[in-house]
CSV table of C-alpha atoms in Angstrom, one decimal:
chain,number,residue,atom,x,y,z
A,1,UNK,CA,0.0,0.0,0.0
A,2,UNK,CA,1.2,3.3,-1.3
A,3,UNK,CA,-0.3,4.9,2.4
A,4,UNK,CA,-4.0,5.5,3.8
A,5,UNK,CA,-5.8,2.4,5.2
A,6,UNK,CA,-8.6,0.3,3.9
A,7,UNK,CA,-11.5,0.2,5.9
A,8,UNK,CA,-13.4,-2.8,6.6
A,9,UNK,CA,-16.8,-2.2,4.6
A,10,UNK,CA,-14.1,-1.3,1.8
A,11,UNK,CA,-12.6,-5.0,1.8
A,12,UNK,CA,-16.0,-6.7,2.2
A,13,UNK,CA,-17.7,-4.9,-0.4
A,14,UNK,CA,-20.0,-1.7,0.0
A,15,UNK,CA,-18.9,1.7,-0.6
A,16,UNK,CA,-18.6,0.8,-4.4
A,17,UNK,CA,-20.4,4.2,-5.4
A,18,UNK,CA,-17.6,6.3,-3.1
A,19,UNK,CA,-14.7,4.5,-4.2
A,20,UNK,CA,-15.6,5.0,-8.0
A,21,UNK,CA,-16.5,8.8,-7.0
A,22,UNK,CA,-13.3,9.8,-5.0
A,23,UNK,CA,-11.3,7.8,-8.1
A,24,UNK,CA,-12.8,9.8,-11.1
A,25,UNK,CA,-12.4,13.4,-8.3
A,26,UNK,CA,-8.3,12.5,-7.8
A,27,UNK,CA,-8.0,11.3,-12.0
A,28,UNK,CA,-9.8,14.8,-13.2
A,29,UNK,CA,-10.9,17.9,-10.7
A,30,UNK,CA,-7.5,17.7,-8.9
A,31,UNK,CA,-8.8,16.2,-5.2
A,32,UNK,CA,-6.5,13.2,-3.3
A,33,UNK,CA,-5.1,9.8,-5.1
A,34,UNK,CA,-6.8,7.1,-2.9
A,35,UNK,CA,-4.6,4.8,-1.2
A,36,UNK,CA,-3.1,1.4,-3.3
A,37,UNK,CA,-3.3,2.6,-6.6
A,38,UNK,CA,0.4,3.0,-8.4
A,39,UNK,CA,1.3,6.4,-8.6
A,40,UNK,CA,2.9,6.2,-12.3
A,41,UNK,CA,0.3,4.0,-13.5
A,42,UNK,CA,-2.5,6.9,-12.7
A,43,UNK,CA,-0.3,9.4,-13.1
A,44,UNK,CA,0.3,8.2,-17.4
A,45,UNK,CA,-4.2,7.4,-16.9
A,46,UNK,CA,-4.3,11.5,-16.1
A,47,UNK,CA,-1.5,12.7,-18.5
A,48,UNK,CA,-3.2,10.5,-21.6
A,49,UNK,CA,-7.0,11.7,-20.3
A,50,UNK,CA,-5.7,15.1,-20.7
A,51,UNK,CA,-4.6,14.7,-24.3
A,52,UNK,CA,-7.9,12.8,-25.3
A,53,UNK,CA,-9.9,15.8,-23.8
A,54,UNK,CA,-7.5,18.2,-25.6
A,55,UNK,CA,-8.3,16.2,-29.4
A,56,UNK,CA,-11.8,16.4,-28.7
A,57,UNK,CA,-11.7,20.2,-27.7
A,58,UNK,CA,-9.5,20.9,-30.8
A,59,UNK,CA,-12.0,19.2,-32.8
A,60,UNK,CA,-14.8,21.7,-31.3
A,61,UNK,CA,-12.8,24.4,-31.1
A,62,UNK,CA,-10.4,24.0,-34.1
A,63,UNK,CA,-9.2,28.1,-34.4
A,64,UNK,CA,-8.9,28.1,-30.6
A,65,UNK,CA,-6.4,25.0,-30.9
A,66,UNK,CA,-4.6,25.9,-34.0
A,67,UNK,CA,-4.0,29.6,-32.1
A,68,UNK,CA,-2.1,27.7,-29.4
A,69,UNK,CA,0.6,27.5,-32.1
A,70,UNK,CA,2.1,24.2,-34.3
A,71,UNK,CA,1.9,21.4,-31.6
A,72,UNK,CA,1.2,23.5,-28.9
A,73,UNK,CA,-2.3,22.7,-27.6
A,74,UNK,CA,-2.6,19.7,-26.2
A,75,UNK,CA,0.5,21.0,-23.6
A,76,UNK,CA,-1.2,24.5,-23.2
A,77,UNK,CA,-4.8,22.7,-23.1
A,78,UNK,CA,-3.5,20.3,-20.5
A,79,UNK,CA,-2.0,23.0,-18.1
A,80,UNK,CA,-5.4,24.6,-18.1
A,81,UNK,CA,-7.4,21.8,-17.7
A,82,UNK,CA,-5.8,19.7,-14.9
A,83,UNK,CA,-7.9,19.9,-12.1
A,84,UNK,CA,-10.8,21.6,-14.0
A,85,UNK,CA,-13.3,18.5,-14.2
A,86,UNK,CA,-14.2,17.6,-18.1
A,87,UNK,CA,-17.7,19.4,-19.0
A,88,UNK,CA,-17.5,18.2,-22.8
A,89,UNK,CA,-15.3,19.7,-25.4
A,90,UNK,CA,-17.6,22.8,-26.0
A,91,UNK,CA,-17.8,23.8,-22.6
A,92,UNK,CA,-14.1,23.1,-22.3
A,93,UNK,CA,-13.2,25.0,-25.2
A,94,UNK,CA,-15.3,27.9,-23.8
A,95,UNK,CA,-14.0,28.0,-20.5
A,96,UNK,CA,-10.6,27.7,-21.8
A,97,UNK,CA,-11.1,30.6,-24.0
A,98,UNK,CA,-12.4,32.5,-21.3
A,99,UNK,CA,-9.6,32.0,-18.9
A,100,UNK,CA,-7.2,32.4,-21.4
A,101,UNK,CA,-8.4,35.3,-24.5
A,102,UNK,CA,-7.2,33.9,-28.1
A,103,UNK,CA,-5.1,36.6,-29.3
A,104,UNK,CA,-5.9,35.9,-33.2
A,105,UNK,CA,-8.0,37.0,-35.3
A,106,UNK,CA,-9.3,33.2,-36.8
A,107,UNK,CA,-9.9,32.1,-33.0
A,108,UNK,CA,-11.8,35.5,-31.9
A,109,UNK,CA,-13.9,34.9,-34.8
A,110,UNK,CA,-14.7,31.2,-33.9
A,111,UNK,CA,-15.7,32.6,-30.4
A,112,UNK,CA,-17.8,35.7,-31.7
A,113,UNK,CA,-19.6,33.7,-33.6
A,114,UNK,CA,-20.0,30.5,-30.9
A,115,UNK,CA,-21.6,34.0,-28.7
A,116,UNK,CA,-23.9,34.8,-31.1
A,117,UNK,CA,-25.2,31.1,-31.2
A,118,UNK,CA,-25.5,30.1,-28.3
A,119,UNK,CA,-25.8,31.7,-24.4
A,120,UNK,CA,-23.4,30.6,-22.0
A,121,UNK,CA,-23.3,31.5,-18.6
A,122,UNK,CA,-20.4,29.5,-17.1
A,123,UNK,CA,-22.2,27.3,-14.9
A,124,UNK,CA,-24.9,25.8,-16.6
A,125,UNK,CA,-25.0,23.7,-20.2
A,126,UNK,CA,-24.9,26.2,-23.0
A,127,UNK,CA,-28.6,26.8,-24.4
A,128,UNK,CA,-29.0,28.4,-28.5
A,129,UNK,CA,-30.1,32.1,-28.4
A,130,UNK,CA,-33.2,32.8,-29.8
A,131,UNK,CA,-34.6,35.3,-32.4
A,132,UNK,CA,-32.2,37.2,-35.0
A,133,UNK,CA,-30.2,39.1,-34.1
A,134,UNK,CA,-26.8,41.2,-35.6
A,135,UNK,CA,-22.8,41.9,-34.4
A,136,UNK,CA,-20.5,43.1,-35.6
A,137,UNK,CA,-17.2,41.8,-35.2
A,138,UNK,CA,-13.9,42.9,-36.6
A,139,UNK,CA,-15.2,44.6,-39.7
A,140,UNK,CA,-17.4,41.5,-40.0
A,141,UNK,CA,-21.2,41.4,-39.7
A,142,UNK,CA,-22.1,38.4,-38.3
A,143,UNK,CA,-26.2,37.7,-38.3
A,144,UNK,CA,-28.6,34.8,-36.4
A,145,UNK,CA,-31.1,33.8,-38.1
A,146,UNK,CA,-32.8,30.7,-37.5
A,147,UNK,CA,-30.3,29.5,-35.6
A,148,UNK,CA,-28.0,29.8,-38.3
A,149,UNK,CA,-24.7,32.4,-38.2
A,150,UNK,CA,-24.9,34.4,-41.7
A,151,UNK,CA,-21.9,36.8,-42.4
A,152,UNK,CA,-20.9,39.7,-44.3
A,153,UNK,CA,-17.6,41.6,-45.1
A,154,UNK,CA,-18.0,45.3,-44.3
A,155,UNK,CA,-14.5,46.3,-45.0
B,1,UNK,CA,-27.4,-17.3,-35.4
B,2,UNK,CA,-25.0,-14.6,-34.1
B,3,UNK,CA,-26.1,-11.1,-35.1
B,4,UNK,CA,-23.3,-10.3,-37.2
B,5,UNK,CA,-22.3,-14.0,-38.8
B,6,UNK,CA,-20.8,-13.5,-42.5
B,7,UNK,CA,-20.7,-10.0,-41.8
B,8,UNK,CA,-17.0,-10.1,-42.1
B,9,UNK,CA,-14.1,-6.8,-41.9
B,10,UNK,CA,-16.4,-3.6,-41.4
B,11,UNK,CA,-14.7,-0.1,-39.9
B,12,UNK,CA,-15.9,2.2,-37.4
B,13,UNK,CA,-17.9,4.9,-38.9
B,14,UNK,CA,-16.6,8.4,-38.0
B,15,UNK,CA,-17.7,11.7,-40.5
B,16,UNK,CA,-14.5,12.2,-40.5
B,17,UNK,CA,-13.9,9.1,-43.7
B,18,UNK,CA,-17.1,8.9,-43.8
B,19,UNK,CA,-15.9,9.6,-48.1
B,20,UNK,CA,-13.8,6.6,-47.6
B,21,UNK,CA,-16.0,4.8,-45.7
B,22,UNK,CA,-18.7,4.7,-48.8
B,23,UNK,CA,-16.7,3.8,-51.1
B,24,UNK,CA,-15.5,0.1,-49.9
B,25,UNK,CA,-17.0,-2.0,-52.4
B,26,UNK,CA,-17.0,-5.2,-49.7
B,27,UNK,CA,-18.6,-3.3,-46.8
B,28,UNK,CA,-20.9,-5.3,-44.9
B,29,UNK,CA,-21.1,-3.9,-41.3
B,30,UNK,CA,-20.2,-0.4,-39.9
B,31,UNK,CA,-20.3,0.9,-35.9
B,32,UNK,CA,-21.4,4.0,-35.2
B,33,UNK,CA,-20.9,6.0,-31.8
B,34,UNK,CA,-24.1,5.7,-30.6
B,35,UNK,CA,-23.9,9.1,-29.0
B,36,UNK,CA,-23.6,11.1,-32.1
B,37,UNK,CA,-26.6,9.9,-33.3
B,38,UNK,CA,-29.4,12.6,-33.3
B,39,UNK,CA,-32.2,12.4,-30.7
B,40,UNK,CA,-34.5,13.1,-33.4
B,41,UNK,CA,-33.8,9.3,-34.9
B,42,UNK,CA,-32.6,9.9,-38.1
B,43,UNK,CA,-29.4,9.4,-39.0
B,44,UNK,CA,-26.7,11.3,-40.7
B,45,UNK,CA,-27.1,11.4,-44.8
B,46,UNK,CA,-24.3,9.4,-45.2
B,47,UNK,CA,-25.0,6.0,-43.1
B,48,UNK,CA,-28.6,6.3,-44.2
B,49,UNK,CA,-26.7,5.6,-47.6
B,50,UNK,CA,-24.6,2.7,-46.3
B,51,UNK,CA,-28.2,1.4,-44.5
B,52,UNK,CA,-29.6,1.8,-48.0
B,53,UNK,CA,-27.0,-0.6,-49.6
B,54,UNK,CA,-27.8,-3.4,-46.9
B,55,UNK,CA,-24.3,-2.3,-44.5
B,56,UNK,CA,-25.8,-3.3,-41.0
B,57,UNK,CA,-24.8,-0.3,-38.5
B,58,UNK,CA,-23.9,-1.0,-35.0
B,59,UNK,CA,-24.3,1.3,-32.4
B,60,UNK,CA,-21.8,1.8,-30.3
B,61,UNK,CA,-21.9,3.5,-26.6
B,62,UNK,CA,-19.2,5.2,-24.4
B,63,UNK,CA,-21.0,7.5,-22.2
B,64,UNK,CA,-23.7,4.6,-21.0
B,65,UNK,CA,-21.4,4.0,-17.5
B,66,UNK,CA,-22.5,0.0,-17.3
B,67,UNK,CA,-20.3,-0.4,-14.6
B,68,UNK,CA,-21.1,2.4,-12.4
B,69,UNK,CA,-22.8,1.9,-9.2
B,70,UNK,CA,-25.4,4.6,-9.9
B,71,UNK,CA,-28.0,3.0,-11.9
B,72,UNK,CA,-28.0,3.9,-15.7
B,73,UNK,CA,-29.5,7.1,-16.6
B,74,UNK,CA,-33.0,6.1,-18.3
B,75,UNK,CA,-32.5,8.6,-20.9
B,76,UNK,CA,-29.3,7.4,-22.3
B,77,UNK,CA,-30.9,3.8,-22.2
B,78,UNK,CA,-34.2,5.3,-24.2
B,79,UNK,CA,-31.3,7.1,-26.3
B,80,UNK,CA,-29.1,4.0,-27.1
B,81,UNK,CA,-32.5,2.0,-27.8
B,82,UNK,CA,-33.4,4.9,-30.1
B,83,UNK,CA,-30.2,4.7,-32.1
B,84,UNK,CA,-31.0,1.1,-32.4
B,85,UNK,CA,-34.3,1.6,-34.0
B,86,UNK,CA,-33.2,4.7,-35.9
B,87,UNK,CA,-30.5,2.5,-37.9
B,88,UNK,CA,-32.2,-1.3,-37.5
B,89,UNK,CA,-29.2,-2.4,-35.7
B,90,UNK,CA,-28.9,-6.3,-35.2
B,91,UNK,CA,-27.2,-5.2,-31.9
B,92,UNK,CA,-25.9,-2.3,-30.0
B,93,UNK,CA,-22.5,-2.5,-28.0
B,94,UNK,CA,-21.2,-1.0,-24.8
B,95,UNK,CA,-18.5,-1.0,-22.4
B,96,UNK,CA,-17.5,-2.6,-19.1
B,97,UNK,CA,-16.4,0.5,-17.4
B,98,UNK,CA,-17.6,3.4,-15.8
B,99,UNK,CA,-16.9,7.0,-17.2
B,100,UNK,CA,-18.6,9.1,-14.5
B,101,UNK,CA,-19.6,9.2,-10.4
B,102,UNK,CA,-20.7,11.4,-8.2
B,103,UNK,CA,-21.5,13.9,-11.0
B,104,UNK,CA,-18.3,13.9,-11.9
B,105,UNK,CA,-17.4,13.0,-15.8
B,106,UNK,CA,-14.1,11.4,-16.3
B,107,UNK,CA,-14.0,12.0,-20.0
B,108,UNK,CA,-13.1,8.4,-20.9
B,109,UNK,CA,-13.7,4.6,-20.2
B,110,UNK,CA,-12.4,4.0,-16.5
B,111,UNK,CA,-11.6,0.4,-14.8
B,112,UNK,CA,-13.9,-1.3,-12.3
B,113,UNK,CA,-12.4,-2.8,-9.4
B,114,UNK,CA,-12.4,-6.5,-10.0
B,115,UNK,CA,-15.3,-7.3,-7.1
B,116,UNK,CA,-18.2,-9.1,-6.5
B,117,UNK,CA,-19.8,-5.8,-5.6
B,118,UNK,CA,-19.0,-4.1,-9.3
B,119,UNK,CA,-20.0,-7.0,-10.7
B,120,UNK,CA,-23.2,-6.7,-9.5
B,121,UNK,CA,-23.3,-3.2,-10.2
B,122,UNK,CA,-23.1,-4.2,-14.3
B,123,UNK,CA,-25.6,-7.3,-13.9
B,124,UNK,CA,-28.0,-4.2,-12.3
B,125,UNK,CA,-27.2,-1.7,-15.4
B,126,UNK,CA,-27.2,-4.1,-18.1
B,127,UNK,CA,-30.2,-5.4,-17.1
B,128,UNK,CA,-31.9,-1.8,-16.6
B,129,UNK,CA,-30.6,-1.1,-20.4
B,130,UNK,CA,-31.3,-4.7,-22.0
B,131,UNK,CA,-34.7,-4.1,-20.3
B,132,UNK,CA,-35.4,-1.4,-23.1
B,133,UNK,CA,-33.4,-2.4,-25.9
B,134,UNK,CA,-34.7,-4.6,-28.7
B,135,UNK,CA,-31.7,-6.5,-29.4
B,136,UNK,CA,-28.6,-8.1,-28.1
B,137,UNK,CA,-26.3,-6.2,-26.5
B,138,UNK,CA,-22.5,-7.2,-26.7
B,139,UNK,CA,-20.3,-6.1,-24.0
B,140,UNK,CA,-16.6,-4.8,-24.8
B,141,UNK,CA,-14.3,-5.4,-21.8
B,142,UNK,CA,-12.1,-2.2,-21.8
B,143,UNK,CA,-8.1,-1.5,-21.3
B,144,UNK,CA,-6.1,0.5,-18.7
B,145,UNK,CA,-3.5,2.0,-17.8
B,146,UNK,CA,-4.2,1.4,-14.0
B,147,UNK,CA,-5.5,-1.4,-11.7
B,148,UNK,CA,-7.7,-1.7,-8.2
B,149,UNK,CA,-5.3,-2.2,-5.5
B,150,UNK,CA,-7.8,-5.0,-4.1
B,151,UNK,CA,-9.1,-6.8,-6.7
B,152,UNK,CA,-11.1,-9.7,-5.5
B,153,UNK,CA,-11.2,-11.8,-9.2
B,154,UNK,CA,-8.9,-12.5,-12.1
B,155,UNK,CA,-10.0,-10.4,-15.3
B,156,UNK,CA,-11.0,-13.9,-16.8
B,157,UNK,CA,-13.4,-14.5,-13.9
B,158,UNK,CA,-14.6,-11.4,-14.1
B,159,UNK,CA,-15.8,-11.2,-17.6
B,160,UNK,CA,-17.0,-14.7,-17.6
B,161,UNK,CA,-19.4,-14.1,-14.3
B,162,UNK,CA,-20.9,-11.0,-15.7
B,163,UNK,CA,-21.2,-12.7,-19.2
B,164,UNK,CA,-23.2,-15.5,-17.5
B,165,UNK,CA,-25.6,-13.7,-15.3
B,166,UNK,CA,-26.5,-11.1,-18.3
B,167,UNK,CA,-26.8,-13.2,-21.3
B,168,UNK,CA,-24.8,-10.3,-22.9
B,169,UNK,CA,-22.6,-11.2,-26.2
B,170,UNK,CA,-18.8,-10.1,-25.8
B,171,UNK,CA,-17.4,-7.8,-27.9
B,172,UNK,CA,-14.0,-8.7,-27.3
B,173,UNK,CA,-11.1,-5.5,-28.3
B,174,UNK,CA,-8.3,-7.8,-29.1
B,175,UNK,CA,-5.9,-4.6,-29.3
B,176,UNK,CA,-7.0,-4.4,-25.4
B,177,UNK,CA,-6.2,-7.3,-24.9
B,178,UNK,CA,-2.6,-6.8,-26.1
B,179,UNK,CA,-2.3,-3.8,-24.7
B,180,UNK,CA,-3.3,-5.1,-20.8
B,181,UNK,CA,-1.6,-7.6,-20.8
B,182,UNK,CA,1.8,-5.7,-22.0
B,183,UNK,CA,1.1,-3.5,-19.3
B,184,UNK,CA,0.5,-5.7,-16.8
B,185,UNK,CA,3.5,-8.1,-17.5
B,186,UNK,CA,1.6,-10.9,-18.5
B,187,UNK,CA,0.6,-13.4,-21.8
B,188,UNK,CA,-2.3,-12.4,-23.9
B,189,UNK,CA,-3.0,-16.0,-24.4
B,190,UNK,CA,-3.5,-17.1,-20.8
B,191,UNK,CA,-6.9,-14.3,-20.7
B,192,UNK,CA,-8.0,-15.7,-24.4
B,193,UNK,CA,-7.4,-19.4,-22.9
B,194,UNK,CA,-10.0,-18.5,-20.3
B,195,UNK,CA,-12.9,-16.3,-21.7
B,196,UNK,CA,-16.6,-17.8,-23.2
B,197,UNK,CA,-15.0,-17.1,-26.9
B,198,UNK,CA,-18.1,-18.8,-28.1
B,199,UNK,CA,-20.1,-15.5,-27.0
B,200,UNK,CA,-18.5,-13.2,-29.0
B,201,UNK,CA,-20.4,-10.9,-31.5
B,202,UNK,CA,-17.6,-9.1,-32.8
B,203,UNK,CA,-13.8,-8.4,-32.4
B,204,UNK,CA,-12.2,-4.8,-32.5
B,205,UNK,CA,-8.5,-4.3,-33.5
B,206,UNK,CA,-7.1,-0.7,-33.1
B,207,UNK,CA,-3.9,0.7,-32.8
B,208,UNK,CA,-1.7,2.2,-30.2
B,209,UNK,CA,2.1,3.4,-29.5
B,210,UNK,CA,4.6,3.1,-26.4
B,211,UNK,CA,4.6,5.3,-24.2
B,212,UNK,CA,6.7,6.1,-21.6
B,213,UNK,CA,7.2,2.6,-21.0
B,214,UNK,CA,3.5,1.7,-21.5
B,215,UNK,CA,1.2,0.7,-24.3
B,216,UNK,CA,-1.6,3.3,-24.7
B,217,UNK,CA,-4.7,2.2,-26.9
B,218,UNK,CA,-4.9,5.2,-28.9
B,219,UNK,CA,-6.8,4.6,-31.7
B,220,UNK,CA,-4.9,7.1,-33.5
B,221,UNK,CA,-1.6,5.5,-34.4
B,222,UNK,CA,-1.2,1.9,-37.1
B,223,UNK,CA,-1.7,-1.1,-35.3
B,224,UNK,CA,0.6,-3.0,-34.3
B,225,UNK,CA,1.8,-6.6,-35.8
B,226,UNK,CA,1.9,-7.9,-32.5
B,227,UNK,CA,-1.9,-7.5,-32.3
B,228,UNK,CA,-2.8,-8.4,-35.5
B,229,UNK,CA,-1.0,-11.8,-34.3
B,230,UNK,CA,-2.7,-11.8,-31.8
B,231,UNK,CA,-5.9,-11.4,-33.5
B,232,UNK,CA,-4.4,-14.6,-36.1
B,233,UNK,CA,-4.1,-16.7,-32.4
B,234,UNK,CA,-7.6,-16.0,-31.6
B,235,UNK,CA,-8.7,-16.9,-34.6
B,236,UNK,CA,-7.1,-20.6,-34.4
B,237,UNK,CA,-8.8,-20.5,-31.6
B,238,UNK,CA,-12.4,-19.0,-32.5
B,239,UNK,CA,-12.5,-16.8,-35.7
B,240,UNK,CA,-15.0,-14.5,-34.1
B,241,UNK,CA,-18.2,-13.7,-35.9
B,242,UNK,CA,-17.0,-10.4,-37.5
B,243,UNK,CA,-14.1,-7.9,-37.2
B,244,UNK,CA,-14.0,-4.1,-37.1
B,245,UNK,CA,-11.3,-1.9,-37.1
B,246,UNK,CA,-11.7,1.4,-35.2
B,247,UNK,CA,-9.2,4.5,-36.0
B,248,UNK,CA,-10.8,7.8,-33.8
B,249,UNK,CA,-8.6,10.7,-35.2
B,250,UNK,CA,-4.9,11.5,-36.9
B,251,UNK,CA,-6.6,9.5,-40.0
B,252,UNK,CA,-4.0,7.9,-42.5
B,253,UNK,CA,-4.2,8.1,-45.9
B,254,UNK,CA,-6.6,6.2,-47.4
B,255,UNK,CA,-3.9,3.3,-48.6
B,256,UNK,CA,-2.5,2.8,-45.4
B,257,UNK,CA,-6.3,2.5,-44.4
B,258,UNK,CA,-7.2,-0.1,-46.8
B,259,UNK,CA,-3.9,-2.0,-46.0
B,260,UNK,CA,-5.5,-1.9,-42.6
B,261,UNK,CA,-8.6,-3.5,-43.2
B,262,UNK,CA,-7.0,-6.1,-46.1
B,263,UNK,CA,-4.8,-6.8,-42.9
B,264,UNK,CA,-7.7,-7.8,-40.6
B,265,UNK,CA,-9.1,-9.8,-43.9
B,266,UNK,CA,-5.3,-11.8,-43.9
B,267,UNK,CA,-5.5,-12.7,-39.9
B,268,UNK,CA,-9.1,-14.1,-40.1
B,269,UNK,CA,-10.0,-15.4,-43.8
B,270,UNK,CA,-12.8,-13.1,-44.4
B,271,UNK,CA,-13.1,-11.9,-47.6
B,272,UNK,CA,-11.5,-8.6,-48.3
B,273,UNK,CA,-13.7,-5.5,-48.4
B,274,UNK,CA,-11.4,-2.9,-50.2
B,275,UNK,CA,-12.1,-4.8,-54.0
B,276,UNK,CA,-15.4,-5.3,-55.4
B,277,UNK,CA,-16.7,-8.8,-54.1
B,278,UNK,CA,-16.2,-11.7,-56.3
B,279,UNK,CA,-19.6,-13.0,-57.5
C-alpha cells in the first residue's frame, strides 16, 4: 500500500459508489489519489485523459487550438485543464477561452460567432439564443437567423 | 445465429472518412458512436446511404457508465435504444467500465475494481438497459492503464461471471487485450485461454504506441503486428463472428487504411472489403 488504510466495509464490499467517486475526483478535478493505486500508472491514466480531452476540444474548437501554435495545444490545453473536471469539449473550449483570451484574429472569430449562437453563462449547459439578431465583429457582420450564423464583409 | 455472422471486416464509422467509408466495395457492417446519433432518430445522410446498400450499423456506446454503481441514466438507455431503432441495428455494444460518479465525468472509459460488488453493479445496469433495448447487447471489456489495489477476481473470472448472469454477447477488443496484458507483465493467451469465446459478436482491432514505457490504446496510431498476431491466435482458436477496425482521429491516408482493413481480412480469412466482391 502506497499509504492510507482500507477500511473494513471497503474489503468486504460496500462503498462501491464512493470508491468509483473519489477515483474519477483524484483522475480529473485535482482532489486526493486514494490509497493502493500506483502512482505512475494513474499518473500516465491522467496525462493521456488530458490529451484525449484536448483532441476532442480541438476538434470543437479547431481556431482556438490551431492559435495555441504548431503542436502546442494539447501542452497549453493540459496545463489549463488539470484539475478543471471535463464538461464536454464545447464547454471546455469555452471556458478555456475565457480564462485564457485567443489573441488571433481566426480564434476570436470562432468565439464571436459560438456567442452569437449560443448563451453561456459559465455554470450551466450552454442553451441556442433565440430570435435574429446582428454583431458586428472585426469589420465583419455576423447575423442569427434561424439559428443559423450568416456573415458579411463590411470592409 | 449470431447477429453479425458472415458479416466479415467492417470499420468504425466516423464523419471524418465517412468519403472513404462509402466507397468500400465489400462493406458489410459499420459501428457508429451511438452518442452522435441525433435524438430526433434519423441518421446522418451518409450511413442512411450505407443502411440503404444493406451495411448493417452497429451502435456503439461510451458514455452509458454499465459499470457504475449509480443506476443507468433512463435517458441514455431510451437514447441507445433509439439509435438502435433509428439505424435497425442487429445489436448495440457497450463498455464494461464506468466513465462518471458522483457527477463527476471522467471523460473516458475508467476500470472497475475487480469485485463481486461491481460485478453486480453491471448485472444491475445491463439489465436496466437490455430491459429497453430490442436486441442483443455485446459487452466490450475495456483497457487500462491502472488497476484496483484489491481486486477480488482474475480479469478472466470477471468477464465470464458477468457474461453469465446477463446473457450479454462479448465484444472482445483484441488490441485491449494486447495492450493489458503488456502493461501488466503478462501473456495475452493465458486471458484468451479463459474467456466464453463462443459468446462473441464481434472483435475490435485498433492501434496504439509506447509510451513512456507503456502501451496506450490510442486509436490514433497503425496497429501493431503484435496485435494483429494476436488477432491470427484467436482466430485458431475461434474466428470471431466479425471484425472491425476502429481508428478515432490522426486519419491515415486512405492506402495505409485499406492496407489496414485487407490486414484484418489476412489474420481471419474473411473476404476482403477494399475490392469489389467476387460474384
Amino acid at each position: 500500500m502506497s499509504g492510507g488504510t482500507l477500511t473494513g466495509s471497503d474489503l468486504t464490499g460496500g462503498g462501491l459508489a464512493r470508491r468509483q467517486e473519489e477515483l474519477v475526483r483524484a483522475l480529473v478535478a485535482g482532489a486526493a489519489m486514494p490509497a493502493g493505486f500506483d502512482a505512475g500508472a494513474v499518473a500516465a491514466t491522467q496525462t493521456a485523459l488530458l490529451r484525449k480531452r484536448a483532441e476532442d476540444v480541438a476538434r470543437t474548437w479547431p481556431r482556438l487550438a490551431a492559435s495555441a501554435g504548431a503542436g502546442q495545444w494539447p501542452r497549453v490545453f493540459s496545463a489549463w485543464a488539470a484539475g478543471h473536471a471535463p464538461l464536454g469539449s464545447l464547454r471546455d473550449g469555452w471556458d478555456y477561452a475565457r480564462a485564457n483570451p485567443p489573441g488571433d484574429a481566426a480564434a476570436t472569430r470562432e468565439l464571436a460567432l459560438r456567442e452569437l449562437l449560443w448563451t453561456y453563462d459559465g455554470e450551466n449547459s450552454p442553451r441556442p439564443r433565440r430570435g435574429p439578431a446582428a454583431r458586428l465583429h472585426s469589420g465583419e457582420l455576423l447575423i442569427r437567423w434561424r439559428g443559423r450564423a450568416l456573415t458579411f464583409r463590411t470592409r | 445465429m449470431t447477429p453479425l455472422a458472415g458479416r466479415g471486416v467492417g470499420i468504425g464509422w466516423r464523419p471524418e472518412i465517412s468519403g472513404f467509408v462509402a466507397e468500400l466495395p465489400g462493406l458489410r457492417f459499420v459501428e457508429v458512436v451511438a452518442e452522435s446519433l441525433p435524438h430526433s432518430g434519423e441518421p446522418p445522410e451518409a450511413l442512411a446511404r450505407l443502411l440503404a446498400a444493406g451495411v448493417a450499423v452497429v451502435p456503439h456506446g461510451v458514455k452509458l457508465s454499465l459499470g457504475g454503481a449509480e443506476p443507468v441514466d433512463p435517458h441514455r438507455v431510451e437514447h441507445l435504444a433509439q439509435a438502435a431503432r433509428a439505424v435497425n441495428a442487429p445489436l448495440v455494444s457497450e463498455h464494461i467500465a464506468y466513465v462518471r460518479a458522483g457527477g463527476v465525468e471522467a471523460g473516458h472509459l475508467l476500470p472497475l475494481p475487480r469485485s463481486r460488488e461491481a460485478v453486480d453493479a453491471v448485472v444491475a445496469n445491463v439489465a436496466r438497459t437490455t430491459a429497453e433495448l430490442d436486441v442483443p447487447l455485446a459487452l466490450e471489456p475495456i483497457a487500462a492503464l491502472f488497476e484496483w489495489p484489491d481486486d477480488e477476481l482474475t480479469e478472466a473470472e470477471f468477464l465470464t461471471e458477468i457474461l453469465e448472469r446477463t446473457d450479454a454477447l462479448l465484444l472482445l477488443d483484441i488490441a485491449n487485450v494486447y495492450a493489458n496484458a503488456l502493461n501488466r507483465g503478462e501473456d495475452p493467451m493465458d486471458l484468451l485461454n479463459r474467456l466464453p469465446l463462443e459468446r462473441m459478436a464481434y472483435v475490435h482491432v485498433a492501434g496504439g504506441r509506447i509510451h513512456g514505457g507503456r502501451y496506450h490504446d490510442t486509436h490514433t496510431d497503425p496497429v501493431p503486428g503484435e496485435v494483429l498476431e494476436l488477432l491470427g491466435e484467436l482466430c485458431a482458436r475461434q474466428r470471431p463472428p466479425a471484425i472491425l477496425l476502429e481508428r478515432d482521429g490522426h486519419y491515415p491516408p486512405a492506402a495505409s487504411l485499406r492496407a489496414e482493413l485487407d490486414a484484418l481480412s489476412a489474420a481471419t480469412g474473411y473476404p476482403v472489403i477494399t475490392a469489389a466482391p467476387v460474384t
